[in-house]
Amino acid sequence: MTAPLDPIHPPARLGVLGGGQLGRMFVQAAHDLGYRTVTLTSSPDDPAAQIAHDVVLAPPDCHPGADLESLRTFAERCDAVTIEFENVHAPGVRWLGRRLPVRPGWHAVWIAQNRIREKSFLSRHGFPVPDWRPIRTQADLHRALELPGPLILKTAASGYDGRGQIRLDHPHELDPAWSSLNRAPCIVERVVPFALEISCIVARNPQGHSAVYPVFWNQHRHHILDVTVCPAPIGPIVAATARQIARRIAAALQIVGLLTVEFFVTPSGDLLVNELAPRPHNSGHLTIEAAETSQFSQQVRALCGLPLGSANLRGPAAMANLLGDLWFPHPPRWDAALAADSAVSIHLYGKSSAKPRRKMGHLTILDADPLAAEARARAARAALQPHKSSCPPGRSVSPNLPGSS
Ligand code: AMP
């Protein structure tokens, strides 16, 4: 077996638990470096499975109790394993980790996949978070009533893109809201009146070296990431602080691989950590064109114990997500988007059917002016649906923060 710090050289077989678009882009980056790839996922038509060299068909959250044969087959066919979503089965990751390098390790995944563990970890290490309380019991619920409203109740597990979240104006709405979530373990936190939302992506290799990308500014629509602009218009001090906090969280978690830290930025420039993802992130997709090393290439390097690449930007950029809504009422006009901006890069994930809210692809534009990049990305996306008015072209929101330019 490979010693922990020995690099894993091409053409080793890199496995990814999960077959979605993040896995697909990891596989593409691994192929660029000459690796063989294996994905464990439930369908051969999943985005990563379509292009990996080898597929093990099993649910990506499989565990030794139910799917021992699949995990065994996967372990035999891989030299190292990473993940593309955090809702994998942590004991399954631990089982794999006893047999081959699995990065990130099960413990970081176990913390990040549950909001109670995640917020407890962040609070215990002194990282800034919104005022919050865990809710597991009726006694917890009573203690949570001391938080002044407005509040957000979030299920501890399996919440994403705003699912499993209820906004409450007053603490007395907590009890019925918790019942509507079947009294599942939750956290409740104060609503942060943020000026904008940002994310930082850190790559960390087994030697403990890290590289942090410039800060991403994330704009959501209906709780789903809509547009990312980099660098974020937050001024150098807030940006440096965010990157330093992200690097320190990655070190405290001893993550090997990628860690995404999402923050709220308050109008006075304070930072509060919203959540962690121990993997590449939708906000980092623009690094494929805009950074000297993409987030997926860093994931390959970190997994294989190779030197990390530069996380510097080649230039400012914006990314617009392409959701399934764009397929209705008419399929997107790819020719129109390509004609609208000859510098646009379009990525489609190969999903066979479009559904509203489903992430089907994204597009990226580089421009010396980040807000011009944003306007151009929105315009290229709007060109896909010339008759739709819900996506106004060129809309650009400029936050007003101290020190932002
Ligand atoms: P999450 O799944 O925790 O990332 O939440 C999804 C989105 O809900 C975030 O991107 C924010 O826009 C919003 N949100 C979550 N928590 C809070 C909070 N404490 N205060 C204000 N907005 C929040």
Coordinates of C-alpha atoms and ligand atoms in Angstrom, one line a residue:
M1 CA 0.0 0.0 0.0
T2 CA 1.1 3.6 -0.7
A3 CA 2.8 5.3 2.3
P4 CA 0.7 8.3 3.4
L5 CA 3.0 11.0 1.8
D6 CA 4.1 9.1 -1.3
P7 CA 2.6 10.8 -4.4
I8 CA 0.2 8.8 -6.4
H9 CA 1.4 9.1 -10.0
P10 CA -0.6 8.7 -13.3
P11 CA -1.9 6.4 -14.6
A12 CA -3.2 5.4 -11.1
R13 CA -6.9 4.7 -10.8
L14 CA -8.8 7.6 -9.1
G15 CA -12.2 6.8 -7.7
V16 CA -15.0 9.3 -7.0
L17 CA -18.0 8.5 -4.7
G18 CA -20.9 10.0 -6.6
G19 CA -21.7 10.6 -10.2
G20 CA -22.9 14.2 -10.5
Q21 CA -21.5 17.2 -12.3
L22 CA -18.8 17.8 -9.7
G23 CA -17.6 14.2 -10.2
R24 CA -17.7 14.7 -14.0
M25 CA -15.5 17.8 -13.8
F26 CA -13.1 16.0 -11.4
V27 CA -12.9 13.1 -13.9
Q28 CA -12.1 15.5 -16.7
A29 CA -9.3 17.1 -14.7
A30 CA -8.0 13.6 -13.7
H31 CA -8.0 12.6 -17.4
D32 CA -6.0 15.8 -18.3
L33 CA -3.3 14.6 -15.9
G34 CA -3.3 11.1 -17.4
Y35 CA -5.1 9.2 -14.5
R36 CA -7.6 6.4 -15.0
T37 CA -11.0 7.1 -13.3
V38 CA -13.7 5.1 -11.6
T39 CA -17.0 6.3 -10.3
L40 CA -19.4 4.7 -7.8
T41 CA -22.9 5.9 -8.7
S42 CA -26.4 4.5 -9.2
S43 CA -26.8 4.9 -13.0
P44 CA -24.3 4.5 -16.0
D45 CA -26.0 7.6 -17.4
D46 CA -25.0 9.9 -14.5
P47 CA -22.8 12.8 -15.6
A48 CA -19.5 11.4 -14.2
A49 CA -20.3 7.8 -15.1
Q50 CA -20.7 8.8 -18.8
I51 CA -17.0 9.7 -19.1
A52 CA -15.2 7.7 -16.3
H53 CA -13.1 4.7 -17.5
D54 CA -15.0 2.4 -15.1
V55 CA -18.3 2.5 -13.1
V56 CA -19.4 0.6 -10.1
L57 CA -23.2 0.7 -9.9
A58 CA -24.3 1.3 -6.3
P59 CA -25.9 4.2 -4.4
P60 CA -23.2 6.8 -3.6
D61 CA -24.2 6.8 0.0
C62 CA -23.7 3.0 0.2
H63 CA -22.4 1.5 3.4
P64 CA -20.8 -1.8 4.5
G65 CA -23.9 -3.1 6.1
A66 CA -26.0 -3.1 2.9
D67 CA -23.6 -2.8 0.0
L68 CA -20.4 -4.6 1.1
E69 CA -19.8 -6.2 -2.2
S70 CA -20.1 -2.9 -4.1
L71 CA -17.6 -1.2 -1.7
R72 CA -15.2 -4.1 -2.0
T73 CA -15.4 -4.0 -5.8
F74 CA -14.8 -0.2 -5.7
A75 CA -11.9 -0.5 -3.3
E76 CA -10.3 -3.2 -5.6
R77 CA -10.6 -1.1 -8.7
C78 CA -9.2 2.2 -7.2
D79 CA -5.8 3.4 -6.0
A80 CA -7.3 6.4 -4.2
V81 CA -10.8 7.8 -3.6
T82 CA -12.4 11.2 -3.2
I83 CA -16.0 12.5 -3.0
E84 CA -18.2 14.8 -4.9
F85 CA -21.0 15.3 -2.4
E86 CA -20.9 15.2 1.3
N87 CA -24.0 13.1 2.0
V88 CA -22.0 9.9 1.6
H89 CA -22.2 7.4 4.4
A90 CA -19.4 8.4 6.7
P91 CA -18.8 4.8 8.1
G92 CA -18.6 3.7 4.4
V93 CA -15.9 6.3 3.8
R94 CA -14.1 5.1 6.9
W95 CA -14.3 1.5 5.7
L96 CA -12.7 2.5 2.4
G97 CA -10.2 4.6 4.2
R98 CA -8.8 1.5 6.0
R99 CA -8.0 0.0 2.6
L100 CA -6.7 2.9 0.5
P101 CA -6.1 6.7 0.6
V102 CA -9.5 8.4 0.9
R103 CA -9.3 12.2 0.8
P104 CA -11.1 13.9 2.5
G105 CA -11.2 11.5 5.4
W106 CA -14.4 10.3 6.9
H107 CA -14.2 12.6 10.0
A108 CA -14.2 15.9 8.0
V109 CA -17.1 14.5 5.9
W110 CA -19.0 13.5 9.1
I111 CA -18.7 17.0 10.6
A112 CA -19.7 18.8 7.4
Q113 CA -22.7 16.6 6.6
N114 CA -24.6 17.6 9.8
R115 CA -25.3 21.2 10.7
I116 CA -25.3 20.5 14.5
R117 CA -21.8 19.0 14.3
E118 CA -20.6 21.6 11.8
K119 CA -21.8 24.6 13.9
S120 CA -20.5 23.0 17.1
F121 CA -17.1 22.5 15.5
L122 CA -17.0 26.1 14.3
S123 CA -18.1 27.5 17.6
R124 CA -15.7 25.3 19.6
H125 CA -12.8 26.5 17.5
G126 CA -13.8 30.2 17.8
F127 CA -14.8 30.8 14.2
P128 CA -17.5 33.4 13.8
V129 CA -21.0 32.0 13.1
P130 CA -24.6 33.5 13.3
D131 CA -26.1 33.1 16.8
W132 CA -27.5 29.5 16.8
R133 CA -28.9 26.7 19.0
P134 CA -29.2 23.0 18.4
I135 CA -32.7 21.5 18.6
R136 CA -32.9 17.7 19.3
T137 CA -35.3 17.7 22.2
Q138 CA -38.2 19.6 23.7
A139 CA -35.8 21.0 26.3
D140 CA -33.5 22.3 23.5
L141 CA -36.6 23.9 21.9
H142 CA -37.3 25.8 25.1
R143 CA -33.7 27.0 25.3
A144 CA -33.9 28.1 21.7
L145 CA -36.8 30.4 22.5
E146 CA -34.3 32.9 24.1
L147 CA -33.0 33.7 20.6
P148 CA -34.7 36.9 19.3
G149 CA -36.4 36.6 15.9
P150 CA -36.4 36.6 13.0
L151 CA -35.0 33.1 12.8
I152 CA -34.3 30.3 10.4
L153 CA -34.9 26.7 11.3
K154 CA -32.8 24.2 9.3
T155 CA -32.7 20.4 9.4
A156 CA -29.4 19.1 10.6
A157 CA -29.0 16.6 7.8
S158 CA -29.6 16.5 4.1
G159 CA -30.6 20.1 3.5
Y160 CA -29.3 21.8 0.4
D161 CA -30.5 24.6 -1.9
G162 CA -32.8 25.9 0.8
R163 CA -34.6 22.5 1.3
G164 CA -35.5 21.7 4.9
Q165 CA -35.4 25.4 6.0
I166 CA -38.2 27.5 7.5
R167 CA -38.0 31.2 8.2
L168 CA -39.7 32.4 11.3
D169 CA -40.6 35.9 12.3
H170 CA -41.1 35.1 16.0
P171 CA -39.6 32.5 18.3
H172 CA -43.1 31.3 19.3
E173 CA -43.4 29.9 15.7
L174 CA -40.6 27.5 16.5
D175 CA -42.7 24.7 18.0
P176 CA -45.1 24.2 15.0
A177 CA -42.3 24.7 12.5
W178 CA -40.2 22.0 14.2
S179 CA -43.3 19.7 14.1
S180 CA -43.7 20.3 10.4
L181 CA -40.1 19.0 10.0
N182 CA -41.2 15.8 11.9
R183 CA -39.2 17.0 14.9
A184 CA -36.0 15.9 13.1
P185 CA -32.7 17.2 14.6
C186 CA -32.4 20.8 13.6
I187 CA -30.5 24.0 14.2
V188 CA -32.2 27.4 14.6
E189 CA -30.2 30.5 14.0
R190 CA -30.8 34.3 13.8
V191 CA -31.4 35.7 10.4
V192 CA -28.3 37.7 9.4
P193 CA -29.1 40.9 7.5
F194 CA -26.2 40.4 5.2
A195 CA -25.0 42.7 2.5
L196 CA -23.8 39.8 0.4
E197 CA -22.8 36.2 0.4
I198 CA -19.4 35.0 -0.5
S199 CA -17.4 31.7 -0.5
C200 CA -13.7 30.8 -0.2
I201 CA -12.3 27.6 -1.6
V202 CA -9.2 26.1 -0.1
A203 CA -7.2 23.2 -1.4
R204 CA -5.0 21.3 1.1
N205 CA -2.7 18.4 0.3
P206 CA -1.6 15.6 2.6
Q207 CA 1.7 17.5 3.4
G208 CA -0.5 20.3 4.9
H209 CA 0.2 22.8 2.2
S210 CA -2.8 24.9 1.1
A211 CA -3.8 27.3 -1.7
V212 CA -6.8 29.6 -1.4
Y213 CA -8.7 31.1 -4.3
P214 CA -9.7 34.8 -4.4
V215 CA -13.1 35.3 -2.9
F216 CA -16.3 34.5 -4.8
W217 CA -19.5 36.6 -4.6
N218 CA -22.5 34.4 -4.8
Q219 CA -26.0 35.6 -5.8
H220 CA -28.9 33.2 -5.2
R221 CA -32.3 32.9 -6.8
H222 CA -34.9 30.9 -4.9
H223 CA -32.1 29.6 -2.6
I224 CA -30.1 28.2 -5.6
L225 CA -26.8 29.7 -6.7
D226 CA -27.6 31.8 -9.7
V227 CA -24.5 33.9 -10.5
T228 CA -20.9 34.0 -9.1
V229 CA -18.5 36.9 -9.6
C230 CA -14.8 36.8 -8.8
P231 CA -13.1 38.6 -7.2
A232 CA -15.9 39.7 -4.9
P233 CA -16.4 43.4 -4.5
I234 CA -15.5 43.5 -0.8
G235 CA -12.2 45.3 -0.4
P236 CA -8.9 43.8 0.4
I237 CA -9.2 43.6 4.2
V238 CA -12.5 41.7 4.3
A239 CA -11.2 39.4 1.4
A240 CA -7.9 38.7 3.3
T241 CA -9.8 37.9 6.5
A242 CA -12.2 35.6 4.7
R243 CA -9.3 33.7 3.1
Q244 CA -7.5 33.5 6.3
I245 CA -10.5 32.1 8.2
A246 CA -11.1 29.5 5.4
R247 CA -7.4 28.4 5.6
R248 CA -7.6 28.1 9.4
I249 CA -10.9 26.0 9.2
A250 CA -9.3 23.7 6.6
A251 CA -6.3 23.2 8.9
A252 CA -8.5 22.7 12.0
L253 CA -10.6 20.1 10.1
Q254 CA -7.3 18.6 8.8
I255 CA -9.0 18.4 5.4
V256 CA -7.1 16.8 2.5
G257 CA -8.8 17.8 -0.7
L258 CA -11.0 20.9 -1.0
L259 CA -12.9 22.8 1.5
T260 CA -15.5 25.5 0.6
V261 CA -16.5 28.0 3.3
E262 CA -19.6 30.0 2.7
F263 CA -19.9 33.3 4.5
F264 CA -22.3 36.1 5.1
V265 CA -20.8 39.6 4.9
T266 CA -22.6 42.1 7.1
P267 CA -23.1 45.8 6.0
S268 CA -20.2 46.8 8.3
G269 CA -17.9 44.2 6.7
D270 CA -18.1 41.5 9.5
L271 CA -17.9 37.9 8.4
L272 CA -20.0 35.0 9.7
V273 CA -19.5 31.4 8.5
N274 CA -22.7 30.0 7.1
E275 CA -21.7 26.5 6.1
L276 CA -18.9 24.2 5.0
A277 CA -18.6 21.8 2.0
P278 CA -15.6 19.4 2.0
R279 CA -15.5 19.3 -1.8
P280 CA -15.4 21.4 -5.0
H281 CA -18.3 24.0 -5.1
N282 CA -20.6 25.4 -7.7
S283 CA -19.1 28.9 -7.0
G284 CA -15.7 27.6 -8.0
H285 CA -16.7 26.5 -11.5
L286 CA -15.3 29.7 -13.0
T287 CA -11.8 28.6 -11.9
I288 CA -11.8 26.2 -14.9
E289 CA -11.2 29.2 -17.2
A290 CA -10.3 32.0 -14.8
A291 CA -7.7 30.5 -12.5
E292 CA -4.2 29.2 -13.1
T293 CA -5.3 25.9 -11.6
S294 CA -8.9 24.9 -11.6
Q295 CA -10.6 23.7 -8.4
F296 CA -10.9 20.2 -10.0
S297 CA -7.3 20.0 -10.9
Q298 CA -6.4 21.0 -7.3
Q299 CA -8.7 18.2 -6.1
V300 CA -6.7 15.7 -8.2
R301 CA -3.4 17.1 -6.9
A302 CA -4.5 17.1 -3.3
L303 CA -5.9 13.5 -3.6
C304 CA -2.6 12.3 -5.2
G305 CA -0.3 14.2 -2.8
L306 CA 1.1 16.3 -5.6
P307 CA 2.2 20.0 -5.2
L308 CA -0.8 22.2 -5.4
G309 CA -1.1 24.7 -8.3
S310 CA -1.4 28.4 -8.2
A311 CA -4.9 29.6 -7.2
N312 CA -4.3 33.0 -8.7
L313 CA -6.9 34.3 -11.2
R314 CA -5.8 34.9 -14.8
G315 CA -8.5 37.6 -14.7
P316 CA -11.9 38.5 -13.2
A317 CA -14.8 36.3 -14.2
A318 CA -18.5 35.6 -13.8
M319 CA -20.4 32.3 -13.9
A320 CA -24.1 31.9 -14.5
N321 CA -25.8 28.6 -13.7
L322 CA -28.0 27.0 -16.4
L323 CA -31.0 25.4 -14.6
G324 CA -33.6 23.1 -16.1
D325 CA -36.1 26.0 -16.1
L326 CA -34.2 27.3 -19.2
W327 CA -35.5 24.3 -21.1
F328 CA -39.1 25.4 -20.9
P329 CA -41.2 26.3 -22.8
H330 CA -38.6 25.9 -25.6
P331 CA -35.1 24.2 -25.6
P332 CA -32.3 26.7 -25.1
R333 CA -30.9 28.4 -28.2
W334 CA -27.2 27.4 -27.9
D335 CA -26.4 29.2 -31.2
A336 CA -27.9 32.4 -29.9
A337 CA -25.8 32.3 -26.6
L338 CA -22.6 31.6 -28.6
A339 CA -23.4 34.4 -31.0
A340 CA -24.2 36.8 -28.2
D341 CA -20.7 36.6 -26.8
S342 CA -17.8 35.0 -28.7
A343 CA -15.9 34.7 -25.4
V344 CA -18.5 32.6 -23.6
S345 CA -17.5 29.1 -22.3
I346 CA -20.5 26.8 -22.0
H347 CA -20.4 23.6 -19.9
L348 CA -23.3 21.1 -20.0
Y349 CA -23.3 18.1 -17.7
G350 CA -24.9 15.6 -20.0
K351 CA -28.1 15.2 -18.0
S352 CA -30.6 13.4 -20.1
S353 CA -33.7 15.3 -18.8
A354 CA -34.3 18.9 -17.7
K355 CA -36.4 19.7 -14.7
P356 CA -37.0 23.0 -13.1
R357 CA -34.3 23.8 -10.5
R358 CA -32.0 21.1 -11.8
K359 CA -28.5 22.2 -12.5
M360 CA -27.9 21.3 -16.2
G361 CA -24.8 23.3 -16.8
H362 CA -23.1 26.7 -16.4
L363 CA -21.4 29.4 -18.5
T364 CA -18.4 31.5 -17.8
I365 CA -17.1 34.9 -19.0
L366 CA -13.8 36.6 -18.3
D367 CA -13.6 40.4 -18.4
A368 CA -11.1 42.9 -16.9
D369 CA -14.1 44.4 -15.0
P370 CA -15.9 41.8 -12.8
L371 CA -19.2 43.6 -13.0
A372 CA -19.0 43.7 -16.8
A373 CA -18.2 39.9 -16.7
E374 CA -21.4 39.5 -14.7
A375 CA -23.5 41.6 -17.1
R376 CA -22.1 39.6 -20.1
A377 CA -22.7 36.2 -18.4
R378 CA -26.3 37.2 -17.7
A379 CA -26.8 38.5 -21.3
A380 CA -25.4 35.3 -22.8
R381 CA -27.7 33.2 -20.6
A382 CA -30.7 35.4 -21.5
A383 CA -29.9 34.8 -25.2
L384 CA -30.6 31.1 -24.6
Q385 CA -34.3 32.0 -24.1
P386 CA -35.0 35.0 -26.2
H387 CA -38.7 35.2 -25.4
K388 CA -38.4 34.8 -21.6
S389 CA -38.7 37.9 -19.5
S390 CA -37.9 36.3 -16.1
C391 CA -34.1 36.6 -16.7
P392 CA -33.4 40.2 -17.6
P393 CA -30.2 40.6 -19.5
G394 CA -27.4 42.6 -18.0
R395 CA -28.9 43.0 -14.5
S396 CA -26.1 43.8 -12.2
V397 CA -26.3 44.3 -8.4
S398 CA -23.5 46.2 -6.8
P399 CA -23.3 45.8 -3.1
N400 CA -22.4 48.8 -1.1
L401 CA -19.7 47.8 1.4
P402 CA -17.0 49.7 3.2
G403 CA -13.8 49.4 1.2
S404 CA -15.5 47.9 -1.9
S405 CA -14.7 49.4 -5.3
Ligands
AMP1 P1 -27.9 27.2 3.5 O1 -28.5 26.0 3.0 O2 -27.6 27.2 5.0 O3 -26.7 27.7 2.8 O4 -29.0 28.4 3.3 C1 -29.4 28.7 2.0 C2 -29.6 30.2 1.8 O5 -30.6 30.7 2.8 C3 -28.3 31.0 2.1 O6 -27.5 31.0 0.9 C4 -28.9 32.3 2.5 O7 -29.3 33.1 1.3 C5 -30.2 31.9 3.3 N1 -29.8 31.8 4.7 C6 -29.4 30.7 5.4 N2 -29.2 31.0 6.7 C7 -29.4 32.3 6.8 C8 -29.3 33.2 8.0 N3 -28.9 32.8 9.2 N4 -29.6 34.5 7.7 C9 -30.0 35.0 6.5 N5 -30.1 34.2 5.4 C10 -29.8 32.9 5.6

